[in-house]
Amino acid sequence: MLRALQLAASPGVPLGPNPRVGCVLLAPDGTIVGEGYHHGAGNPHAEIEALKVAGDLARGATAVVTLEPCNHTGRTGPCSEALIEAGVAKVVVAQRDANPIAEGGLDTLAAAGVEVGHGLMADEARALNPAFTFAHEHARPYVTWKFATTLDGRSAAADGTSRWVSSPAARRDTHLLRALCDTMLVGTNTVEVDDPQLTVRGPDDRPLAHQPLRVVMGERDLDPDRRVFDTAAETLHLRTRDPLEALTSLYREHGRHHVFFEGGPTLAAAFLSAGVVDEVVTYVAPMLLGSGTAAVGDLGIPTISDALRLEITDVTVVGEGTEANVRLKLQPAKGDG
Amino acid sequence: MLRALQLAASPGVPLGPNPRVGCVLLAPDGTIVGEGYHHGAGNPHAEIEALKVAGDLARGATAVVTLEPCNHTGRTGPCSEALIEAGVAKVVVAQRDANPIAEGGLDTLAAAGVEVGHGLMADEARALNPAFTFAHEHARPYVTWKFATTLDGRSAAADGTSRWVSSPAARRDTHLLRALCDTMLVGTNTVEVDDPQLTVRGPDDRPLAHQPLRVVMGERDLDPDRRVFDTAAETLHLRTRDPLEALTSLYREHGRHHVFFEGGPTLAAAFLSAGVVDEVVTYVAPMLLGSGTAAVGDLGIPTISDALRLEITDVTVVGEGTEANVRLKLQPAKGDG
C-alpha cells in the first residue's frame, strides 16, 4: 500500500477534479506484476494502467489501490468491471470512494466473487486528496478564504485605494496558492470596484496554461467588459448572495472541490457567519492606515467571548526586507463556530 | 576591548538607568592587571572596580573602557579624576559618552596629560546600551509601542469588552518585555476603562521586586483608587496630551531611557503621528470580531500610498495550540514617516 501511495503522489500529476490514485498488482507469491497511477482527468485510471502493465499476469493477482475502484462510467469505463474481467482475485483499498456517483466498486467486486478489504492506511490515502475527500463528504467544496490586511486590520485606505496592501512577494505567493485550487470566487462588488482578472500567473507574470474556474457571485448584472470575463479562462456568474447555495451549486453542477475565495469584507462576513470557511490565509502587511475599509465586515458578534476563534496552522514570512509580509494560515478552532 | 565588552555584558546586571560598562587595565607589557564592570545604579563604575583590583599596578597602565569615563559627580565621583589620580598613562574607549551631563571625560584626561583614543568597536559598545544611547542622542526615551489585536485589527468587541484578546501565553510574554524597560506608559482613558495595575509580574503572577516607573498621561483628573496608584510601584501622572512633551519630561526630569507604551487607539495614533514610536510589538490573536474598537485610531492617512510603513524585525509564535498568538516586532521603515 505504501508503494501505491507513493505512485499516487507522483510529481507532475495535476490536481482536481480527479483524485490522485495509485495501484499495485501483486502475484500470489508477492511479486509486483503491475503498477499504475492516475495522471489526471481524461487519462486512464490507476487500475487500468496497472492491468495494462500486468497483462495476463493479472489473473489471480491482488490489486492494492489507494482509493476504492470507481463503479461508474465517466470519461473512462468503471474500474470495478475491468478488474473483474482481468480475473483479479483480491482487491485491497485504503480509502472508500467518497464520491457518491462513483462509489460501490467494492460491492460490485464482492458480488462477482472477488475477495475485498479496505481501511489499510486510509488516513494517508485521505491526505492525498484532502479537497476531493472533503467535498464529497460535505457535498460542497473546501473553502480557502484569502485576504490581505494591514497590521491594523484594513484592506483599503479611506479613499478606497487598496493597491497594494500586500507586497509583490505576497502577491506572487498568492498565485501559487490559487494554482492549488480548482475554483476562484469573488463577489460582484469586487469585480465592480477592483476589476481583477482572477487568473493564475506564473513567476513571469503570464497566465498559466491550466486555469481554475473563475466564479463571480451576486445578484447584480455586471459589465461584460470587466477583466474577469476575458478569454483567459472560463467564468461563471452565480446569481445568488447565499454562500451555501453558491457552494452547493459549484459542487453539484460543476464538480468543484476546492474554492479559493477572495471576497471583500461583506461577502467574507457572510461566508464566516454561514460557517463555510474551512481555511483562512491572510497576508499581514507591515503598515498602518488608522482608517479605511475593515478587512472583515460585521459578523454580528457583540462581545469578546463570542469572537470567532481560529487556530494557527502555519506562520511564514513571505518576501524579504521591505517586501516582507507575514502569511498566516488558520483553521476554525475545534468546538467553535 | 572585546574582554571589556564581555565584562560589560555580564549576566545579572540590571538594566537602566545606568549603562552597562566594562573596563580592563593593561600593564605596559600587555598583562591584565585589573578588570571591572558596572553592576548597576548605586554601585561603583567599571573603572573604579578595575582600579581597585589593580592597586599600585594601575600606574602607567592602559585603561580599555567600553564607554567614555564619566566626568561628573553623581552617586559616585567622576571616573576621569580617579583614572588621573591612579596614574593611568593611556585611556582607550569604544563609545563616547552620549549623556550630556556626564560627557567630557576624555577631554579632562587629555588635559591632564593622559593619552586618549576612541572609536574601537564603538558599534558593539552602542549595542550594549541601545536605549541609553538612543535616549541621550534624541533627548527623549526610546519608545516601544505594544498592542494586542485580533486578525481583523480589533482591540475590543462592540460592547467594549477586551478581556482577553491576547492569550495567557502572550500576556506572560508581555511581562518579560515590560521588565526590559524603565517606564510603562498609558493614557488616562486606559486607566479609566481598563484599570490596569501596570506592574511587571513573574511566571507565578506575583509582581517582581524591581518595577519600572508607572506613568499615566492626560489632562483629566483620575480616581485615586485606580489600581495604577497602588503601592506596588511608583506612579507619575503627566498632565499633558502631547507625546513629545511627555517623553521630554520623562527624559529630562526623570532620567528615563526606555518607555513601554501600551496606550489605546487614540493615544497610539498621537504617538505614531508625532513620529515617536521607535519599535512596535504586536500580538496577533487568531480570532475575528468583525466590529468593535479598531486597534489604531485615525492617523489622518487618506490614501494607501501614504500608509505608515514598518519593517518586520521578528516574527515569533508565542504559546501553543489554541493559546498561540503571533508576536510581530517592527520598526519604522527607513526613509518613511
XYZ file of C-alpha atoms in Angstrom:
674
model
C 0.000 0.000 0.000
C 2.926 2.342 0.736
C 4.114 1.806 -2.837
C 0.612 2.529 -4.135
C 0.505 5.751 -2.105
C 3.907 6.738 -3.478
C 2.684 6.132 -7.016
C -0.421 8.225 -6.378
C 1.743 11.094 -5.145
C 3.929 11.047 -8.282
C 5.115 14.536 -9.161
C 3.534 16.291 -12.110
C 0.054 14.956 -11.534
C -2.350 17.879 -11.899
C -4.762 18.203 -9.011
C -8.528 18.213 -9.440
C -11.137 17.469 -10.347
C -9.982 13.850 -10.185
C -8.307 12.342 -7.143
C -4.736 11.144 -7.101
C -4.776 7.337 -7.089
C -2.079 4.669 -7.147
C -2.418 0.913 -7.811
C -0.032 -2.037 -7.397
C -0.814 -5.567 -8.701
C 0.807 -8.421 -6.767
C 1.131 -12.021 -7.959
C 0.160 -14.736 -5.398
C 3.863 -15.036 -4.460
C 4.032 -11.293 -3.677
C 5.905 -10.257 -6.829
C 4.827 -6.912 -8.287
C 3.356 -7.634 -11.739
C 1.876 -4.205 -12.484
C 1.847 -0.614 -11.271
C -0.034 2.482 -12.273
C -1.212 5.880 -11.187
C -3.815 8.315 -12.402
C -2.277 11.140 -14.443
C -5.295 13.424 -14.219
C -8.718 13.924 -15.750
C -9.181 12.311 -19.190
C -6.387 9.775 -18.635
C -6.835 6.092 -17.698
C -7.404 5.335 -14.032
C -4.577 3.840 -11.955
C -6.097 0.337 -12.021
C -6.354 0.349 -15.815
C -2.711 1.403 -16.132
C -1.596 -1.368 -13.780
C -3.726 -4.010 -15.562
C -2.184 -2.991 -18.879
C 1.339 -3.485 -17.474
C 0.450 -6.862 -15.917
C -1.357 -8.300 -18.950
C -2.160 -11.999 -18.335
C -0.312 -11.898 -15.011
C -3.282 -10.002 -13.570
C -5.212 -13.276 -13.378
C -5.290 -14.408 -9.731
C -3.362 -11.290 -8.593
C -4.130 -8.967 -5.677
C -4.833 -5.302 -6.544
C -3.694 -2.822 -3.879
C -5.353 0.544 -4.548
C -5.293 3.827 -2.604
C -8.950 4.568 -3.422
C -11.943 2.282 -3.936
C -12.182 1.446 -7.667
C -14.836 3.502 -9.408
C -18.138 1.897 -10.258
C -19.414 4.320 -12.885
C -18.701 5.274 -16.447
C -17.306 8.768 -16.732
C -14.744 9.672 -19.344
C -13.433 6.101 -18.751
C -15.279 2.857 -18.008
C -15.815 1.505 -14.464
C -12.613 0.084 -12.961
C -14.554 -2.476 -10.914
C -15.634 -4.183 -14.188
C -12.115 -4.049 -15.612
C -10.660 -5.725 -12.508
C -13.305 -8.484 -12.675
C -12.709 -9.056 -16.377
C -8.931 -9.318 -15.819
C -9.513 -12.096 -13.275
C -8.067 -10.303 -10.241
C -8.604 -12.482 -7.140
C -8.424 -9.882 -4.385
C -8.751 -6.083 -4.071
C -7.453 -4.163 -1.041
C -8.197 -0.450 -0.854
C -7.133 2.269 1.564
C -9.930 4.838 1.230
C -13.570 4.038 0.376
C -14.683 6.221 -2.503
C -16.255 9.378 -1.095
C -17.801 10.355 -4.419
C -21.438 9.243 -4.294
C -21.706 8.839 -8.069
C -18.589 6.627 -8.307
C -18.928 4.566 -5.137
C -19.944 0.913 -4.841
C -16.871 -0.543 -6.522
C -16.089 -2.933 -3.658
C -19.702 -4.183 -3.587
C -19.601 -4.903 -7.316
C -16.288 -6.748 -6.887
C -17.550 -8.783 -3.928
C -20.721 -9.696 -5.824
C -18.502 -11.050 -8.603
C -16.654 -13.278 -6.130
C -13.554 -11.115 -5.711
C -12.155 -11.024 -2.159
C -12.195 -7.410 -0.896
C -10.705 -5.468 2.020
C -10.330 -1.810 2.989
C -9.031 0.599 5.625
C -5.281 -0.064 5.426
C -3.526 3.366 5.589
C -6.858 5.068 4.995
C -5.749 8.328 6.712
C -2.717 8.567 4.450
C -4.924 7.988 1.406
C -7.398 10.691 2.517
C -4.491 13.117 2.977
C -3.535 12.548 -0.683
C -6.773 14.212 -1.803
C -7.983 16.415 1.049
C -10.237 18.689 -1.003
C -11.695 15.768 -3.016
C -12.431 13.899 0.209
C -13.864 16.966 1.956
C -16.057 17.974 -0.963
C -17.678 14.548 -1.354
C -18.198 14.167 2.396
C -19.751 17.642 2.811
C -21.447 17.973 -0.589
C -19.725 21.323 -1.098
C -16.178 22.431 -1.970
C -13.489 23.081 0.662
C -13.193 26.868 1.043
C -9.885 28.666 1.497
C -10.524 32.330 2.275
C -7.638 34.597 1.464
C -7.381 38.219 2.483
C -4.664 40.823 2.718
C -4.653 43.212 5.646
C -2.581 45.930 7.230
C -1.303 45.450 10.765
C -4.376 47.347 11.946
C -6.913 45.251 10.035
C -7.543 47.455 6.984
C -7.987 46.176 3.444
C -8.155 49.618 1.814
C -7.454 53.247 2.714
C -10.121 55.868 3.463
C -10.342 56.853 -0.223
C -10.842 53.217 -1.278
C -7.356 52.654 -2.627
C -6.028 49.185 -1.900
C -3.193 48.745 -4.429
C -1.217 47.450 -2.881
C -1.732 46.411 0.679
C 0.216 43.191 0.117
C 3.768 43.201 -1.194
C 4.789 41.867 -4.644
C 6.233 38.774 -2.906
C 2.906 38.130 -1.163
C 1.027 38.512 -4.455
C 3.345 36.030 -6.168
C 2.765 33.639 -3.268
C -0.995 34.046 -3.709
C -0.698 32.808 -7.285
C 0.990 29.634 -6.048
C -1.942 29.017 -3.691
C -4.541 29.840 -6.351
C -2.944 27.210 -8.593
C -3.710 24.510 -5.994
C -7.466 25.149 -6.228
C -9.979 24.361 -8.968
C -12.118 27.480 -8.482
C -11.578 31.161 -7.688
C -14.528 33.022 -6.204
C -15.272 36.715 -5.610
C -18.417 38.815 -5.273
C -19.914 41.213 -7.806
C -18.726 44.147 -5.706
C -15.068 43.125 -6.014
C -15.473 42.828 -9.788
C -17.005 46.314 -9.941
C -14.515 48.009 -7.622
C -11.206 46.209 -8.234
C -11.785 44.612 -11.661
C -9.436 41.656 -11.031
C -8.627 39.261 -13.876
C -8.655 36.290 -11.451
C -6.131 34.231 -13.322
C -3.201 32.228 -12.035
C 0.010 33.786 -13.254
C 3.475 32.308 -13.117
C 6.676 33.953 -11.890
C 6.958 35.694 -15.285
C 3.502 37.243 -14.656
C 1.953 35.336 -17.608
C -1.181 33.241 -17.100
C -0.522 29.522 -16.635
C -1.881 27.107 -19.264
C -4.230 25.418 -16.779
C -6.589 27.923 -15.125
C -9.117 27.364 -12.322
C -12.757 28.234 -12.995
C -13.492 31.914 -12.273
C -16.721 32.466 -10.364
C -18.471 35.724 -9.506
C -21.405 35.506 -7.119
C -24.108 38.119 -6.539
C -27.396 39.252 -7.980
C -26.252 42.348 -9.833
C -25.687 42.459 -13.586
C -22.058 43.003 -14.491
C -20.366 44.944 -17.251
C -19.189 42.278 -19.769
C -16.033 44.319 -20.309
C -14.775 43.526 -16.831
C -11.460 41.638 -16.967
C -12.926 38.577 -15.262
C -14.930 37.946 -18.462
C -11.912 37.913 -20.778
C -10.824 34.802 -22.666
C -8.007 33.815 -20.290
C -10.197 31.247 -18.506
C -13.789 30.083 -18.056
C -16.064 32.300 -15.958
C -19.342 31.621 -14.200
C -21.722 34.215 -12.746
C -23.808 32.668 -9.942
C -26.878 34.801 -9.303
C -27.037 34.357 -5.546
C -25.821 36.061 -2.416
C -26.145 32.921 -0.303
C -22.741 31.275 0.306
C -24.088 27.767 0.832
C -26.293 27.964 -2.269
C -23.290 29.050 -4.354
C -21.049 26.334 -2.927
C -23.657 23.603 -3.353
C -24.104 24.587 -6.991
C -20.340 24.578 -7.536
C -20.142 21.038 -6.164
C -23.273 19.503 -7.677
C -23.425 21.207 -11.041
C -19.779 21.998 -11.672
C -17.887 19.233 -9.830
C -15.756 21.692 -7.837
C -13.767 20.554 -4.791
C -11.640 23.496 -3.681
C -12.676 27.145 -3.797
C -10.103 29.901 -3.340
C -12.310 32.669 -2.012
C -11.049 36.253 -2.259
C -14.226 38.107 -1.380
C -14.369 41.549 0.172
C -15.396 42.371 3.766
C -19.168 41.909 3.332
C -19.107 38.636 1.413
C -16.335 37.305 3.672
C -18.526 38.071 6.694
C -21.402 36.152 5.044
C -19.157 33.107 4.490
C -17.816 33.271 8.043
C -21.294 33.623 9.519
C -22.510 30.674 7.431
C -19.639 28.557 8.808
C -18.359 27.684 5.347
C -14.776 28.942 5.682
C -12.548 25.907 6.157
C -9.161 27.575 5.962
C -8.001 31.180 6.285
C -4.894 32.509 4.591
C -4.018 36.074 5.429
C -1.112 38.228 4.386
C -0.357 40.795 7.069
C 1.413 43.812 5.597
C 3.637 45.785 7.979
C 1.800 49.052 7.514
C -0.721 51.102 9.465
C -3.615 53.069 7.979
C -5.648 54.112 11.040
C -8.808 54.367 8.917
C -10.327 52.903 5.765
C -12.156 49.682 4.972
C -12.025 46.979 7.607
C -10.744 43.669 6.201
C -13.747 41.848 7.678
C -17.328 43.116 7.737
C -19.834 42.886 10.579
C -20.187 39.349 11.908
C -22.916 40.184 14.405
C -20.505 39.468 17.273
C -21.351 41.762 20.211
C -18.821 40.697 22.834
C -15.305 39.300 23.103
C -16.346 35.874 24.372
C -18.316 35.333 21.148
C -15.301 36.058 18.904
C -14.800 33.644 16.027
C -11.765 31.703 17.181
C -9.268 30.143 14.812
C -6.199 28.012 15.220
C -2.890 28.928 13.625
C -1.579 26.131 11.417
C 1.317 27.937 9.734
C 3.266 31.196 10.031
C 5.614 32.129 7.176
C 7.412 35.332 6.301
C 6.936 35.838 2.548
C 9.471 38.096 0.857
C 12.426 39.924 2.343
C 13.237 43.346 3.763
C 10.610 45.958 2.977
C 8.760 43.361 0.806
C 8.274 41.028 3.769
C 4.660 40.174 4.644
C 3.618 37.650 7.269
C 1.422 34.866 5.922
C -0.788 33.164 8.478
C -2.737 30.010 7.762
C -5.542 29.220 10.175
C -8.487 26.867 10.579
C -11.643 27.251 12.628
C -10.923 26.142 16.188
C -12.440 22.780 17.011
C -15.609 23.029 19.019
C -16.214 26.578 17.768
C -18.475 28.231 15.227
C 38.244 45.805 24.104
C 36.469 42.533 23.396
C 37.162 41.482 27.002
C 35.830 44.843 28.235
C 32.645 44.339 26.184
C 32.251 40.835 27.605
C 32.620 42.195 31.129
C 30.014 44.885 30.438
C 27.582 42.237 29.241
C 27.985 40.141 32.389
C 24.763 38.373 33.283
C 22.745 39.659 36.217
C 23.467 43.320 35.577
C 20.170 45.169 35.910
C 19.403 47.439 33.005
C 18.744 51.167 33.359
C 19.017 53.893 34.238
C 22.798 53.380 34.107
C 24.590 51.942 31.079
C 26.408 48.620 31.087
C 30.162 49.332 31.099
C 33.253 47.146 31.215
C 36.873 48.133 31.878
C 40.217 46.295 31.533
C 43.526 47.697 32.835
C 46.663 46.567 30.961
C 50.264 46.881 32.201
C 52.779 48.291 29.642
C 53.723 44.653 28.760
C 50.073 43.832 27.949
C 49.326 41.870 31.128
C 45.847 42.375 32.555
C 46.270 43.979 35.966
C 42.641 44.852 36.674
C 39.096 44.259 35.407
C 35.717 45.574 36.381
C 32.167 46.152 35.247
C 29.325 48.291 36.422
C 26.797 46.316 38.452
C 24.005 48.900 38.169
C 22.915 52.206 39.678
C 24.415 52.965 43.116
C 27.402 50.651 42.616
C 30.968 51.716 41.675
C 31.617 52.359 37.990
C 33.594 49.813 35.966
C 36.799 51.913 36.030
C 36.721 52.240 39.837
C 36.269 48.460 40.188
C 39.223 47.805 37.858
C 41.457 50.384 39.631
C 40.692 48.744 42.988
C 41.808 45.347 41.640
C 44.983 46.799 40.059
C 46.060 48.870 43.102
C 49.572 50.291 42.501
C 49.819 48.384 39.209
C 47.446 50.977 37.699
C 50.332 53.455 37.500
C 51.473 53.656 33.867
C 48.717 51.198 32.743
C 46.328 51.495 29.794
C 42.592 51.570 30.608
C 40.367 49.985 27.957
C 36.734 51.044 28.579
C 33.547 50.396 26.620
C 32.154 53.879 27.390
C 33.905 57.229 27.862
C 34.664 57.653 31.586
C 32.167 59.953 33.273
C 33.190 63.485 34.104
C 30.567 64.355 36.696
C 29.740 63.553 40.265
C 26.528 61.569 40.542
C 26.036 58.914 43.181
C 29.791 58.235 42.621
C 32.671 60.613 41.871
C 33.941 61.306 38.331
C 35.896 58.387 36.875
C 38.116 60.728 34.831
C 39.582 62.121 38.092
C 40.036 58.659 39.570
C 41.971 57.472 36.492
C 44.230 60.562 36.629
C 44.876 60.131 40.343
C 45.765 56.460 39.862
C 48.430 57.459 37.308
C 46.927 55.679 34.292
C 49.025 56.540 31.204
C 46.523 55.884 28.438
C 42.726 55.528 28.099
C 41.074 53.879 25.078
C 37.257 53.965 24.861
C 34.781 52.420 22.427
C 31.769 54.740 22.711
C 31.929 58.474 23.544
C 29.553 59.229 26.399
C 26.172 60.191 24.931
C 24.919 61.601 28.233
C 25.391 65.386 28.053
C 25.718 65.772 31.818
C 28.431 63.102 32.125
C 30.441 63.732 28.955
C 33.875 65.364 28.689
C 35.848 62.596 30.396
C 38.363 62.226 27.558
C 38.964 65.999 27.446
C 39.648 66.062 31.171
C 42.028 63.116 30.794
C 43.853 64.670 27.820
C 44.202 67.987 29.673
C 45.888 66.074 32.497
C 48.421 64.610 30.066
C 46.810 61.171 29.679
C 46.996 59.722 26.152
C 43.436 59.103 24.862
C 41.803 57.239 21.963
C 38.270 56.256 20.992
C 36.108 54.517 18.376
C 37.425 50.937 18.634
C 34.344 48.626 18.480
C 32.084 51.618 19.015
C 29.101 49.928 17.315
C 29.348 46.939 19.616
C 29.531 49.235 22.622
C 26.446 51.183 21.456
C 24.571 47.910 21.046
C 25.258 47.116 24.705
C 23.058 50.019 25.771
C 20.686 50.782 22.894
C 18.048 52.646 24.925
C 20.650 54.603 26.931
C 22.409 55.612 23.712
C 19.158 56.458 21.928
C 17.760 58.499 24.807
C 20.827 60.682 25.188
C 21.165 61.213 21.456
C 17.495 62.137 20.990
C 16.840 63.798 24.357
C 13.821 61.516 24.851
C 13.326 57.847 25.751
C 13.180 55.055 23.159
C 9.504 54.107 22.739
C 8.285 50.533 22.317
C 4.583 50.538 21.480
C 2.803 47.311 22.321
C -0.708 46.431 21.258
C -2.819 43.310 21.042
C -5.117 42.845 18.077
C -7.421 40.322 16.506
C -6.675 39.103 12.989
C -9.056 41.807 11.747
C -7.441 44.676 13.647
C -9.762 44.967 16.638
C -8.643 45.657 20.204
C -12.083 45.275 21.760
C -15.531 43.956 20.831
C -18.536 46.136 20.002
C -19.607 46.247 23.663
C -16.113 47.371 24.749
C -15.016 44.044 26.186
C -11.359 43.282 25.522
C -10.509 40.619 28.122
C -8.839 38.874 26.616
C -7.851 39.485 23.050
C -4.367 38.124 23.674
C -3.786 34.651 25.053
C -2.363 33.929 28.527
C 0.941 32.997 26.855
C 1.065 36.364 25.072
C 0.317 38.192 28.315
C 3.134 36.345 30.096
C 5.433 37.282 27.216
C 4.398 40.933 27.594
C 5.609 40.902 31.195
C 9.060 39.759 30.024
C 9.205 42.716 27.624
C 7.915 45.188 30.230
C 10.733 44.098 32.543
C 13.325 45.263 29.969
C 12.053 48.865 30.136
C 12.368 51.512 32.839
C 8.949 53.084 32.284
C 5.409 51.922 31.451
C 3.104 54.482 29.905
C -0.658 54.587 29.253
C -3.249 57.335 28.836
C -5.894 58.442 31.329
C -8.546 56.738 29.208
C -6.933 53.322 29.590
C -6.779 53.814 33.367
C -10.467 54.755 33.459
C -11.683 51.980 31.159
C -9.348 49.031 31.808
C -7.941 49.917 35.259
C -4.620 48.079 34.707
C -2.159 47.720 37.584
C 0.797 48.229 35.194
C 3.227 46.106 37.130
C 5.714 43.536 35.909
C 4.702 40.129 37.146
C 6.736 36.945 37.089
C 5.676 33.497 35.885
C 3.957 32.964 39.268
C 1.861 36.108 38.566
C 3.440 37.982 41.510
C 4.989 41.436 40.998
C 8.777 41.413 40.582
C 10.879 43.207 43.220
C 12.177 45.779 40.729
C 9.338 47.655 38.998
C 9.500 50.196 36.159
C 8.035 53.644 36.766
C 4.281 53.734 36.000
C 3.225 56.802 34.035
C -0.266 57.971 33.105
C -0.518 60.864 30.667
C -3.525 63.079 30.011
C -5.214 66.148 31.402
C -8.103 64.525 33.233
C -8.183 64.003 36.999
C -8.126 60.349 37.946
C -9.780 58.397 40.717
C -7.004 57.734 43.278
C -8.486 54.288 43.866
C -7.447 53.103 40.409
C -5.026 50.159 40.610
C -2.222 52.094 38.918
C -1.978 54.226 42.092
C -1.490 51.299 44.458
C 1.736 50.767 46.404
C 3.214 48.123 44.080
C 5.407 50.693 42.284
C 5.960 54.415 41.795
C 3.429 56.250 39.628
C 3.573 59.583 37.838
C 0.631 61.477 36.290
C 1.848 63.748 33.488
C -0.788 66.418 32.774
C -0.314 66.597 29.029
C -1.745 65.050 25.883
C 1.341 65.868 23.818
C 3.526 62.774 23.260
C 6.784 64.706 22.768
C 6.155 66.873 25.827
C 5.565 63.774 27.946
C 8.641 61.995 26.596
C 10.885 65.037 27.001
C 9.771 65.372 30.614
C 10.424 61.671 31.228
C 13.961 62.064 29.902
C 14.928 65.435 31.382
C 13.173 65.343 34.730
C 13.003 61.623 35.408
C 16.082 60.212 33.635
C 14.043 57.653 31.642
C 15.544 55.838 28.633
C 13.015 53.227 27.524
C 9.249 53.619 27.594
C 6.966 50.607 27.144
C 3.877 52.289 25.744
C 0.558 50.458 25.980
C -1.795 53.266 25.029
C -5.193 52.807 23.413
C -6.130 53.641 19.808
C -6.309 57.437 20.198
C -3.103 57.948 22.151
C -1.290 55.411 19.946
C -2.377 57.404 16.881
C -0.995 60.575 18.505
C 2.375 58.882 19.131
C 2.505 57.481 15.594
C 1.585 60.830 14.056
C 4.253 62.567 16.161
C 6.842 60.071 14.853
C 7.875 58.990 18.355
C 7.241 55.244 18.054
C 10.627 53.564 17.648
C 9.538 49.936 17.883
C 6.181 48.178 17.541
C 5.373 44.912 19.269
C 2.009 43.433 18.400
C 0.370 40.216 19.464
C -1.996 38.997 16.762
C -4.688 36.762 18.222
C -6.227 34.193 15.846
C -9.770 35.468 16.229
C -12.180 37.590 14.221
C -14.630 40.131 15.630
C -15.932 41.924 12.538
C -16.762 45.013 14.590
C -15.637 46.818 17.733
C -12.774 49.173 18.562
C -10.042 49.453 15.956
C -6.611 48.777 17.425
C -5.289 52.014 15.919
C -7.126 55.346 15.783
C -7.281 57.810 12.912
C -3.833 58.727 11.620
C -5.084 61.239 9.077
C -3.924 58.955 6.253
C -6.274 59.353 3.265
C -4.756 57.014 0.698
C -2.774 53.782 0.506
C 0.447 55.376 -0.720
C 0.595 57.446 2.478
C 0.335 54.388 4.755
C 2.747 54.330 7.665
C 5.186 51.642 6.585
C 7.111 49.482 9.006
C 9.751 46.811 8.670
C 9.368 43.414 10.309
C 12.311 42.620 12.571
C 10.983 39.491 14.281
C 8.102 37.009 13.985
C 7.543 34.576 16.862
C 4.682 32.275 17.732
C 4.047 32.718 21.464
C 2.219 29.856 23.166
C 0.937 26.618 21.698
C -2.284 25.229 20.265
C -5.305 27.401 20.965
C -3.095 29.670 23.139
C -0.830 30.506 20.203
C -0.588 34.192 19.275
C 1.771 35.616 16.663
C 4.115 38.259 18.022
C 5.470 40.690 15.446
C 8.240 43.168 16.155
C 8.592 46.019 13.715
C 10.405 49.314 13.301
C 9.522 52.337 11.194
C 10.794 51.757 7.658
C 13.853 53.839 6.851
C 13.065 56.916 4.823
C 9.451 56.884 5.987
C 7.364 58.841 8.436
